[in-house]
XYZ file of C-alpha atoms in Angstrom:
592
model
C -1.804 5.483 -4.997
C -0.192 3.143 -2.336
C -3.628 3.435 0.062
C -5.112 2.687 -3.359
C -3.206 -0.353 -3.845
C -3.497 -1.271 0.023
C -6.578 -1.684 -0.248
C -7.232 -3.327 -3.547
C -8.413 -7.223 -3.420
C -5.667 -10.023 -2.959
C -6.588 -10.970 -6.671
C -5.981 -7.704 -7.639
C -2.233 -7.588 -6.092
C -1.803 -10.781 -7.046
C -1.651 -10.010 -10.965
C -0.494 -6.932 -10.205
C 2.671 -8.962 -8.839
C 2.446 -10.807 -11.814
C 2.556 -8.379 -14.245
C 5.582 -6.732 -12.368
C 7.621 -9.348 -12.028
C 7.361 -10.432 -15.293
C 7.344 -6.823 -16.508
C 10.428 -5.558 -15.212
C 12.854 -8.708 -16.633
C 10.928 -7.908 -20.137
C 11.385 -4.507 -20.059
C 15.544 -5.365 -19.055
C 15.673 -7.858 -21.738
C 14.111 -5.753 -24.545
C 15.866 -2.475 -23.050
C 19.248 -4.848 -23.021
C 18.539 -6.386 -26.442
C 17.296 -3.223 -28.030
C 20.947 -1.043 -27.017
C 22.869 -4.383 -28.010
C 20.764 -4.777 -31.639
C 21.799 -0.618 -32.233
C 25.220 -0.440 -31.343
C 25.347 -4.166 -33.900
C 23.239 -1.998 -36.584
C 25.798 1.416 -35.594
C 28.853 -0.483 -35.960
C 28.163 -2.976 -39.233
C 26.650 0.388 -40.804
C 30.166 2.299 -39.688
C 32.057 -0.941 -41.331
C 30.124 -1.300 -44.308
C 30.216 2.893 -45.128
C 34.533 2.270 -44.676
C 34.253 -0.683 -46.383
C 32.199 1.590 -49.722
C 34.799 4.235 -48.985
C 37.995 1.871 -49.051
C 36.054 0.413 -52.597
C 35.617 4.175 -54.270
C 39.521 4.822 -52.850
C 41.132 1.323 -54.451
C 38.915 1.873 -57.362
C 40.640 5.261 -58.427
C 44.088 4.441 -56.844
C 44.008 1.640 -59.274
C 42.600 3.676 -62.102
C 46.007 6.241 -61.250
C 47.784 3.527 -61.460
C 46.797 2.314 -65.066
C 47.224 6.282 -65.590
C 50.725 5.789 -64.815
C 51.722 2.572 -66.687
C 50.061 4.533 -69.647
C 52.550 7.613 -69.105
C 55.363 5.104 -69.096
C 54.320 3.397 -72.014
C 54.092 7.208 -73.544
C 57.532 8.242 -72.571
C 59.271 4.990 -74.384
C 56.789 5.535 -77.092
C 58.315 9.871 -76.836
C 62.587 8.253 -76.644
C 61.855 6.005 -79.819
C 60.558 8.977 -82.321
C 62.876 11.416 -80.824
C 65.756 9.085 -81.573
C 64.132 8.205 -84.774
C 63.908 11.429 -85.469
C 60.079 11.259 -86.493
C 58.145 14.028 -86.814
C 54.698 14.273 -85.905
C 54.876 10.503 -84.113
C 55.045 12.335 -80.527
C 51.727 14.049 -81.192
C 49.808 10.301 -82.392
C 50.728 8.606 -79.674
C 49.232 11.271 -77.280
C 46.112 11.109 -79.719
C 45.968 7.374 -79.210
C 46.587 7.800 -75.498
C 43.723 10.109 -75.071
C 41.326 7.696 -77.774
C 42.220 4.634 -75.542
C 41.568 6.481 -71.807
C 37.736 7.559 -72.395
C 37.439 9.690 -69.352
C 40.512 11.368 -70.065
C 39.859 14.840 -71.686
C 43.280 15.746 -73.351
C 46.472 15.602 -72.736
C 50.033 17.612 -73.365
C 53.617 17.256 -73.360
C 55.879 20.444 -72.351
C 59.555 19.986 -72.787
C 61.993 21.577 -71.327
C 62.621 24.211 -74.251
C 59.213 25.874 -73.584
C 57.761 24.000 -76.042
C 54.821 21.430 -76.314
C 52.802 19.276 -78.107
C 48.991 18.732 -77.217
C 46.200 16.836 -77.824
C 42.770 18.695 -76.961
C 45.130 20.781 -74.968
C 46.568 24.359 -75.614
C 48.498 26.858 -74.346
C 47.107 30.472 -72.867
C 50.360 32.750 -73.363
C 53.546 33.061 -73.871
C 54.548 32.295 -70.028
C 57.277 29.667 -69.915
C 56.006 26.309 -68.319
C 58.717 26.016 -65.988
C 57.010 28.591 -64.316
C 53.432 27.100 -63.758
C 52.754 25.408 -60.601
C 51.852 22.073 -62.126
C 55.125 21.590 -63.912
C 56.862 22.431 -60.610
C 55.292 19.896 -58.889
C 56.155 17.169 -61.572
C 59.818 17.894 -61.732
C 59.763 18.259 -57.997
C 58.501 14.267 -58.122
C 61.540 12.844 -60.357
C 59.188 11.000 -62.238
C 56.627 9.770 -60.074
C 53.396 11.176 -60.935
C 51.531 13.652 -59.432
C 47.577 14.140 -59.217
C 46.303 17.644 -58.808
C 42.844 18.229 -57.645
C 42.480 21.557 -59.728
C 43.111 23.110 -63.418
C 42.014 26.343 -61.940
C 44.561 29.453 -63.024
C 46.952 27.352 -65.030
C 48.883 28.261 -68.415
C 47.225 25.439 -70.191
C 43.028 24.918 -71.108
C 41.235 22.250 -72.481
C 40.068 22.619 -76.183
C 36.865 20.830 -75.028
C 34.292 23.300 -73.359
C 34.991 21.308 -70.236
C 34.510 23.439 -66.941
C 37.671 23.593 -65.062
C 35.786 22.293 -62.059
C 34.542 19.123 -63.458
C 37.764 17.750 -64.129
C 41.070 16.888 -62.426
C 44.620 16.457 -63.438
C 47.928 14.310 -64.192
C 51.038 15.368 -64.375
C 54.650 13.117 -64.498
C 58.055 14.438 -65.447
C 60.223 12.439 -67.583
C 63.964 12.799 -68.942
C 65.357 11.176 -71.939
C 68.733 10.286 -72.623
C 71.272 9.064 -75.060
C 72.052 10.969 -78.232
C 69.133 13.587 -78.081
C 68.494 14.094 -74.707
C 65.405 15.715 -73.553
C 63.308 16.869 -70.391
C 59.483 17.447 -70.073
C 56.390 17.034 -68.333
C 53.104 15.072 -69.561
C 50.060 16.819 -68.220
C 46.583 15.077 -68.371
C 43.050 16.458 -67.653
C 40.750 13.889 -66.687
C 36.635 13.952 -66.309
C 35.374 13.661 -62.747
C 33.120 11.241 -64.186
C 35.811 9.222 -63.628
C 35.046 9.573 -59.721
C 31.660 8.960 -60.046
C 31.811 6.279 -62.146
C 33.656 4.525 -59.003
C 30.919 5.810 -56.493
C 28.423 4.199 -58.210
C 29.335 1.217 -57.498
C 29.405 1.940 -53.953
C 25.820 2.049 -52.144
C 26.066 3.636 -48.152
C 22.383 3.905 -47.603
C 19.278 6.122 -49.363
C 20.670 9.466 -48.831
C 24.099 8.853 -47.566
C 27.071 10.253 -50.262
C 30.913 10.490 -50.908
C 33.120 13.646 -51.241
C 36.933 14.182 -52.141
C 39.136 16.714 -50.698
C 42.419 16.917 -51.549
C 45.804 17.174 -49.508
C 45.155 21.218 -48.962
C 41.491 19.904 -48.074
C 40.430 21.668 -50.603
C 37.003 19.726 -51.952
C 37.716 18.054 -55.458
C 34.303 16.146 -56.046
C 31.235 16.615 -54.001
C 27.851 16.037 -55.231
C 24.973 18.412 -54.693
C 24.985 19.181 -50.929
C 25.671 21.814 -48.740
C 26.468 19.766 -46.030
C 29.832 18.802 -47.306
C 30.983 22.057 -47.079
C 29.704 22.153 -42.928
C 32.315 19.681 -42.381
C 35.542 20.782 -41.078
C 38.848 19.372 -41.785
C 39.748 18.739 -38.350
C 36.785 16.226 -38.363
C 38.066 14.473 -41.682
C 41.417 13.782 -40.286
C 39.793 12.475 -37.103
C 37.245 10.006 -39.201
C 40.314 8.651 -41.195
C 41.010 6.492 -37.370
C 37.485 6.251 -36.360
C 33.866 7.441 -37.351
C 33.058 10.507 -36.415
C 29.815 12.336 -35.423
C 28.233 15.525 -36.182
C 24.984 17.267 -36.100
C 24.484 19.995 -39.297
C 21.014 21.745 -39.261
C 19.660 19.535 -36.720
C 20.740 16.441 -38.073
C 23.392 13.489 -36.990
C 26.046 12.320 -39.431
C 28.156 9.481 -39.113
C 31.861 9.848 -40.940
C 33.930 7.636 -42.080
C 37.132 8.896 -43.973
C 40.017 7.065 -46.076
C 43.698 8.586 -47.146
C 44.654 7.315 -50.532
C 48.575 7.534 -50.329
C 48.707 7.415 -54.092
C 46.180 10.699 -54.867
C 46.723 11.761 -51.118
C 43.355 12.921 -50.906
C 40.570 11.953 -48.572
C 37.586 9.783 -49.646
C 34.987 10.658 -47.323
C 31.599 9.283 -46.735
C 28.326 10.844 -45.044
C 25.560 8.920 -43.592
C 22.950 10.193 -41.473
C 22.521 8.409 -38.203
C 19.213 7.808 -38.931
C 19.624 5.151 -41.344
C 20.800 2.686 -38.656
C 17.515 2.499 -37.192
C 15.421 1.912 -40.470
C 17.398 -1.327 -40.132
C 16.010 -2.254 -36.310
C 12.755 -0.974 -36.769
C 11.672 -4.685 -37.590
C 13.148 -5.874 -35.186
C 11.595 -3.619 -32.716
C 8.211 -4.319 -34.222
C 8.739 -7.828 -33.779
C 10.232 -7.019 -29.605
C 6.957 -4.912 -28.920
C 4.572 -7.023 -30.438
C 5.784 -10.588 -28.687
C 6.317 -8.056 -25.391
C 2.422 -7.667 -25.477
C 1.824 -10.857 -25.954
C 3.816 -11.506 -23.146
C 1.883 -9.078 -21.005
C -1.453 -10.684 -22.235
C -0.464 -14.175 -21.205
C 1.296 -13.157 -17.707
C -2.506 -11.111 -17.245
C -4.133 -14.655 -18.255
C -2.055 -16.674 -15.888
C -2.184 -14.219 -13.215
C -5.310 -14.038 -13.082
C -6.013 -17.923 -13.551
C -3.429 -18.048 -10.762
C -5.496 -15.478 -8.615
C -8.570 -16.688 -8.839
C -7.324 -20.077 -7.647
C -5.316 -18.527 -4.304
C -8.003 -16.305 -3.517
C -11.078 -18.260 -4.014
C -10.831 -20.194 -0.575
C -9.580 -16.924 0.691
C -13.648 -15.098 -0.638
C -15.044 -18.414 0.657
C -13.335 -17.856 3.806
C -14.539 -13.848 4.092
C -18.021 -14.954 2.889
C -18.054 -17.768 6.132
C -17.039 -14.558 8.758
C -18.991 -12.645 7.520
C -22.042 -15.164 8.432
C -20.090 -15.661 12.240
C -20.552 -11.937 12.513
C -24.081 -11.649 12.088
C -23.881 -14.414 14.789
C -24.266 -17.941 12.825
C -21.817 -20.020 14.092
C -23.200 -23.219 12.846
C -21.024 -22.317 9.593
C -17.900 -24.241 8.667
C -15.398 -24.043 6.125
C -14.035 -27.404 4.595
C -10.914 -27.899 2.012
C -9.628 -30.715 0.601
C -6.123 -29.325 0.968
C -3.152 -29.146 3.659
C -2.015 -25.737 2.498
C -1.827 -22.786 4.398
C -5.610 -21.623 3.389
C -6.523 -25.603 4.566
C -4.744 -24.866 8.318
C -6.163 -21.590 8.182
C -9.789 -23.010 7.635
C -9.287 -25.871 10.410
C -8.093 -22.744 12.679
C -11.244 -21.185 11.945
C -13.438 -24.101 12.142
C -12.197 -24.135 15.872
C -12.228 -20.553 16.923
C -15.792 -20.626 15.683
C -15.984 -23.767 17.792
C -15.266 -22.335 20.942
C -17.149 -19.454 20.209
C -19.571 -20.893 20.145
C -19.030 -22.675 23.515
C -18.229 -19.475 24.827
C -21.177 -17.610 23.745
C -23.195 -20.117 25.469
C -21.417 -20.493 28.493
C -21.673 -16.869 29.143
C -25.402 -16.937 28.280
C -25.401 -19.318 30.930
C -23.233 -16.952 33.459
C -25.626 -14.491 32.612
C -28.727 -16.069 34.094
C -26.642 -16.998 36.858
C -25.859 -13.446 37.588
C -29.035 -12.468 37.140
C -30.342 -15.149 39.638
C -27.585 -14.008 42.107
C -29.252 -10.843 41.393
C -32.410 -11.309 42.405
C -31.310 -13.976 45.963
C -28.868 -10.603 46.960
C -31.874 -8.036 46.374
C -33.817 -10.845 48.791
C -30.695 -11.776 51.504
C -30.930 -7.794 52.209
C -34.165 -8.166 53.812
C -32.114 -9.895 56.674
C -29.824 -7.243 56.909
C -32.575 -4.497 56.724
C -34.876 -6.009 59.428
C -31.803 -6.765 61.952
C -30.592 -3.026 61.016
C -34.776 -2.196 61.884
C -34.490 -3.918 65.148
C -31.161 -2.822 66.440
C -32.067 0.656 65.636
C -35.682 -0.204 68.464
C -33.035 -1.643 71.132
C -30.935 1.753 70.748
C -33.577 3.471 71.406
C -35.307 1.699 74.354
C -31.639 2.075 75.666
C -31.583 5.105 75.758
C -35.003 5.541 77.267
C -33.417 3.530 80.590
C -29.876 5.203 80.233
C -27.962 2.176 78.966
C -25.284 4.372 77.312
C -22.646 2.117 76.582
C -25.297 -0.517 75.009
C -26.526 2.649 72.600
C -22.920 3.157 71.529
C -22.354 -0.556 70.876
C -25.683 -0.544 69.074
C -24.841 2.293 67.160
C -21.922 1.655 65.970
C -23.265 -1.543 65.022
C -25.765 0.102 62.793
C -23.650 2.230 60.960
C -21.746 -0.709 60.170
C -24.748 -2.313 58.304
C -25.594 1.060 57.049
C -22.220 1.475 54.817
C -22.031 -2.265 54.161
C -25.481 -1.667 52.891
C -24.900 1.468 50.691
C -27.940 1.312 48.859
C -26.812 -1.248 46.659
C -23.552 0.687 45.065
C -20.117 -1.619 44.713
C -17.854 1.675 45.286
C -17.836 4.346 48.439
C -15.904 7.070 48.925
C -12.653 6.477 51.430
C -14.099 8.686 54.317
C -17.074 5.938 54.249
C -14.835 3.055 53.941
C -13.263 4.464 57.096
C -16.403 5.145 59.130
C -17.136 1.403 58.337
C -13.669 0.181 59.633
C -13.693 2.406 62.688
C -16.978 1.262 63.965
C -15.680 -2.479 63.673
C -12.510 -1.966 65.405
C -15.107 -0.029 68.128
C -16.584 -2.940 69.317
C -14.174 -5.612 68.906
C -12.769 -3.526 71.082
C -15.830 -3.758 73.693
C -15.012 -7.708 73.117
C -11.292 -7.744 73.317
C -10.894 -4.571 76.077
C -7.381 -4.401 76.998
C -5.580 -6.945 74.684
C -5.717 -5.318 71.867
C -5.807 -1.718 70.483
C -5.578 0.192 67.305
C -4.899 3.856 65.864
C -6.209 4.997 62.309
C -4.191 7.476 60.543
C -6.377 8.182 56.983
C -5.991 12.397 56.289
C -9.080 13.762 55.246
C -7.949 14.668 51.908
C -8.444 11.480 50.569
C -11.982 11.123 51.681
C -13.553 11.438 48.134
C -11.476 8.637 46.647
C -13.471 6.009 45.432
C -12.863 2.294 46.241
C -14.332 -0.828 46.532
C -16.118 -1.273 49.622
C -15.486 -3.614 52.512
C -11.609 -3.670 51.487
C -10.438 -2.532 54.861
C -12.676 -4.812 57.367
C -11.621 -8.102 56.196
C -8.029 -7.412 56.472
C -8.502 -6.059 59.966
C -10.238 -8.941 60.764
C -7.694 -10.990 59.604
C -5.191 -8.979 61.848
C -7.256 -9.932 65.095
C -7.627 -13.259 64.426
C -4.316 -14.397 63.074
C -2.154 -11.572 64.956
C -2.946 -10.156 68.088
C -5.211 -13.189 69.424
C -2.424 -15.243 68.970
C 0.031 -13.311 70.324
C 0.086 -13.269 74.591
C -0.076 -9.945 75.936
C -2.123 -8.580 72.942
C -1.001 -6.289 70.365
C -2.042 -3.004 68.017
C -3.589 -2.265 64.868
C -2.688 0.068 63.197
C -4.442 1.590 59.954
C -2.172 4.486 58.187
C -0.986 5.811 54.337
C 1.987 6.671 52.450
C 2.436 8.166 49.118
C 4.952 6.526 46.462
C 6.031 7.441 43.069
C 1.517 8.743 42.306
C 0.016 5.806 44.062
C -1.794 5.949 47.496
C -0.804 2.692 50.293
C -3.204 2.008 52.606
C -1.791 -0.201 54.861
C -3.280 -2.244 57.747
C -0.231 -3.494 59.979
C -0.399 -5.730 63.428
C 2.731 -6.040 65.674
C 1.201 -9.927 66.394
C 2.354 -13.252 65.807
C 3.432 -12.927 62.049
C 4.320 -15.622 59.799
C 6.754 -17.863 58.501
C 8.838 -17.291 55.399
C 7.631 -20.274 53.836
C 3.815 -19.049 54.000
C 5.028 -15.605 53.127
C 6.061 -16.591 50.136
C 3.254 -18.725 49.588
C 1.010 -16.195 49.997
C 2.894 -14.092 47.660
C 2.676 -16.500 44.929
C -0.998 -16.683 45.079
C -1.760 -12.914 45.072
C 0.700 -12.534 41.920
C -0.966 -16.106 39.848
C -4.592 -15.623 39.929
C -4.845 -19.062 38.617
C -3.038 -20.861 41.432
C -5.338 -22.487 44.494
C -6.380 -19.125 46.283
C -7.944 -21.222 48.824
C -4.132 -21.141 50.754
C -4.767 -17.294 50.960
C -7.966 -16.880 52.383
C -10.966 -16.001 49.919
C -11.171 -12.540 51.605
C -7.475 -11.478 50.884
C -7.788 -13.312 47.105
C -11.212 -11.256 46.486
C -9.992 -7.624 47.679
C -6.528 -8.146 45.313
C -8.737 -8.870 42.179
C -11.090 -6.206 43.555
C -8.696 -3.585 43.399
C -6.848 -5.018 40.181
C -10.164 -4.789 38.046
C -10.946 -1.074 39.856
C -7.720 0.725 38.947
C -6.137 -1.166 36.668
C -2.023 -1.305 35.986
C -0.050 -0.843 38.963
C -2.527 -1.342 41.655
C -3.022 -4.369 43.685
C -2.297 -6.068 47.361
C 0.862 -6.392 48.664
C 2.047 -8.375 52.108
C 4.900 -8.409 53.896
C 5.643 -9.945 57.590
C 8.078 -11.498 60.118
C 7.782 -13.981 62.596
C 7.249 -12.725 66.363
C 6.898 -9.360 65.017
C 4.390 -7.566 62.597
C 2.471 -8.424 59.371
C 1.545 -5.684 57.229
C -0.861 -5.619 54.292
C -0.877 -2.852 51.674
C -3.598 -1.845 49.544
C -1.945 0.085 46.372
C -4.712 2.286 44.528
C -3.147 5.450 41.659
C -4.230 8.503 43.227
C -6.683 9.948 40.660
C -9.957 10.373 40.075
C -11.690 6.351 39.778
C -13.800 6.197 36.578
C -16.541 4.535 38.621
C -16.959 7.976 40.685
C -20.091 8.988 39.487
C -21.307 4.931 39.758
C -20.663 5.737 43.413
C -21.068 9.207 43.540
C -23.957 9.370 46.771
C -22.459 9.432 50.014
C -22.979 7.428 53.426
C -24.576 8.557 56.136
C -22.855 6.432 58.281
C -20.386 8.349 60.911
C -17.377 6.680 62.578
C -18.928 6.419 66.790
């Protein structure tokens, strides 16, 4: 994928860099805007289910409490006909309690002598009151009433077929005094339609729903639904501070729960989590759909963008591609200073020079060729005097002139290796044949003022090198050291190994030379560009020689002092020369 991209077209990358860049900050912002839009939807939906179940709780609490100004009103309403002595008035105003109350089912007043009178409300057996649980309960109160979740297992049953799970009851003890004093408790059932009547009010989403337990968290009113009965009362307690979460059969459930201090039972609502996003799926519609839009116009403008960047650029590849089938007549014009503009001006003048170049070395070329052909005819001259020295050797031998055949001969070796058919590179061992037979008869010329030793081991004789690199520099010792030095001097020819590289050095103990021209001549053998006519064109030419023939690390080096020796170094890497086989046929020449 990355060589893919690599190698895609600078159009190409460039939308692609559009599209990231403007895809990644969309992606944040919708990501960002998305989790802050949910956790807005979670928590209004977690307020508005507390706020239904607070509703349903003040609702009833407020119904209780009308329950409870109605007892009172029944107890004065009980004082008044028991001090009036009025039979049968206790047992009307219960009648036109229960008439006015429309959810409540009956209700009953036990006293405290075991008996009771009842509207829609009898007793079982014989069992005192005092001993049911409900009655308990309301004495245990002193007055203030008490609601009880259950009429299940009591003393007392409704005259109404009325299930003792649909309804809930009432109960409030009450003491009169003065002349007639009496104790009892008013009981009331009362319809859990009641409760639902209050729920329905109360909306918490399509399929959320309320429940009641009561303070032994046993459930008083559920609706229809099993998972009410999944949900422990651990997690009840826990919603009454904060919602709480759970997953039942694979689904989440938000839960909000309220205490009513007056019932003390727990309103409870359920909603599944679900609901929250039904409310953000517009929303996200809306996010996705301007997102793609988005996309599509960053595409457009990208590659509007691209087109413009990388149309000079095609121009550009078009134009090089014409300079590399060899037009360079071709030139690339903008009407813009931008970096494509500097680029094209660049290119206008490489092309330019190019140009120049190709025809100066087309121009070279004939030149070399012409040199060519004038060296192929200067060797005639070298041929015929090599033709004629070889007759005088050998008329003097035929009158015994042995010292003139030696000169002669040594003479024509000479030419012979300088010759060497035409090749540019000789082996070592011919390079020193041709040197030897030099020094030979400058010797004859010089006799006693000057000598010279030669110390090349034959195992570097099949090292290739340039030829002629010896002879000038031996030349130059003669001239510029021992002829100017009375008393003559040596030459001495010899080579040391350093560090893989082979240095063939040519020293003279003769006049030397100042430090001055020392350095000089350093400074021209190290700067190739500098005069090199200081330096002699011999010493310049067999440096560049050997720095073109071997490369790194090779070249000339000089040192000398005054009144005492100058010493030339030739440094060549001692393995095999890549232009062996170019000068892979031997001399024939041998040192005389």
């Amino acid at each position: 994928m990355r060589k893919k991209f690599l190698n895609a077209s600078l159009r190409t990358k460039i939308m692609l860099f559009f599209l990231l860049v403007s895809l990644v900050p969309l992606l944040l912002f919708s990501f960002v805007l998305g989790r802050q839009l949910l956790r807005e939807q979670r928590s209004s939906e977690e307020l508005h289910t507390r706020q239904m179940v607070e509703q349903v709780r003040l609702s009833l609490d407020t119904y209780i409490g009308v329950l409870d100004d109605t007892m009172n009103t029944l107890v004065l309403a009980l004082e008044d006909e028991w001090e009036n002595g009025e039979e049968g008035a206790a047992e009307n105003s219960i009648r036109r309690l229960v008439a006015s109350q429309p959810y409540i089912v009956g209700a009953l007043v036990a006293y405290e002598d075991d008996t009771y009178t009842g509207v829609n409300m009898r007793r079982v057996s014989r069992d005192p009151f005092r001993d049911e649980g409900w009655y308990k309960d309301a004495v245990s109160r002193e007055g203030r009433m008490k609601v009880i979740s259950s009429a299940v297992g009591r003393n007392v049953i409704s005259n109404e077929k009325y299930r003792s799970d649909t309804i809930f009851s009432a109960a409030r003890s009450f003491k009169i005094t003065g002349d007639h004093p009496r104790e009892g408790v008013i009981l009331m059932d009362i319809r859990h339609d009641l409760i639902e009547s209050q729920i329905a009010s109360a909306e918490i989403g399509e399929k959320g729903f309320f429940f009641v337990t009561d303070a032994d968290d046993r459930v008083t009113y559920t609706p229809e639904n099993d998972v009410v009965y999944r949900i422990d009362e651990e997690s009840i307690l826990s919603a009454t501070e904060a919602s709480q979460f759970l997953r039942v059969d694979g689904t989440d459930y938000m839960i909000a729960s309220v205490f009513s201090p007056v019932t003390e039972w727990h309103f409870v609502g359920v909603v599944p989590t679900a609901e929250y996003y039904r409310g953000i799926a517009g929303v996200y519609r809306v996010l996705i759909i301007c997102a793609l839009l988005a996309i599509a116009l960053v595409l457009a403008l990208g590659f509007i963008f691209a087109n413009y960047v990388t149309k000079p650029v095609r121009k550009l590849t078009v134009l090089m591609d014409r300079v590399e089938e060899g037009d360079y007549s071709v030139r690339f014009d903008s009407l813009y200073e931008d970096e494509i503009g500097v680029l094209g001006r660049h290119f206008n003048s490489m092309n330019d020079r190019t140009d120049d170049l190709v025809n100066r070395l087309h121009v070279e070329e004939q030149s070399r060729l012409e040199a060519q052909i004038k060296s192929l005819q200067e060797q005639i001259k070298p041929h015929f005097l090599y033709n004629t020295l070889d007759t005088i050797s050998w008329l003097a031998r035929k009158y015994k002139a042995q010292e003139v055949v030696d000169i002669i001969d040594a003479l024509t070796t000479m030419f012979r290796v300088g010759l060497s058919n035409g090749r540019d590179y000789i082996t070592l061992r011919e390079e020193r044949t041709h040197v030897a037979n030099y020094l030979y008869i400058q010797k004859w010329r010089y006799s006693d003022q000057m000598n010279y030793e030669i110390d090349i081991p034959e195992k570097y004789d099949d090292l290739m090198v340039p030829k002629l690199i010896l002879q000038p520099l031996v030349e130059n010792a003669i001239y510029h050291g021992i002829k100017n030095k009375r008393g003559g001097g040596t030459i001495r020819i010899f080579t040391t190994e350093e560090n893989g590289f082979l240095l063939l050095s040519v020293e003279d103990d003769g006049a030397g030379m100042e430090e001055e021209k020392l350095l000089e001549i350093r400074q021209q053998l190290a700067d190739p560009e500098l005069d090199r006519s200081k330096i002699g064109f011999g010493l310049y030419y067999i440096a560049e020689r050997i720095r073109l023939y071997f490369g790194e690390g090779s070249g000339v080096t000089i040192d000398s002092k005054v009144g005492e020796f100058t010493r030339i170094t030739i440094v060549i890497p001692l393995k095999e020369s890549e232009h062996e086989q170019d000068g892979g046929e031997q001399g024939d020449g041998t040192a005389s």
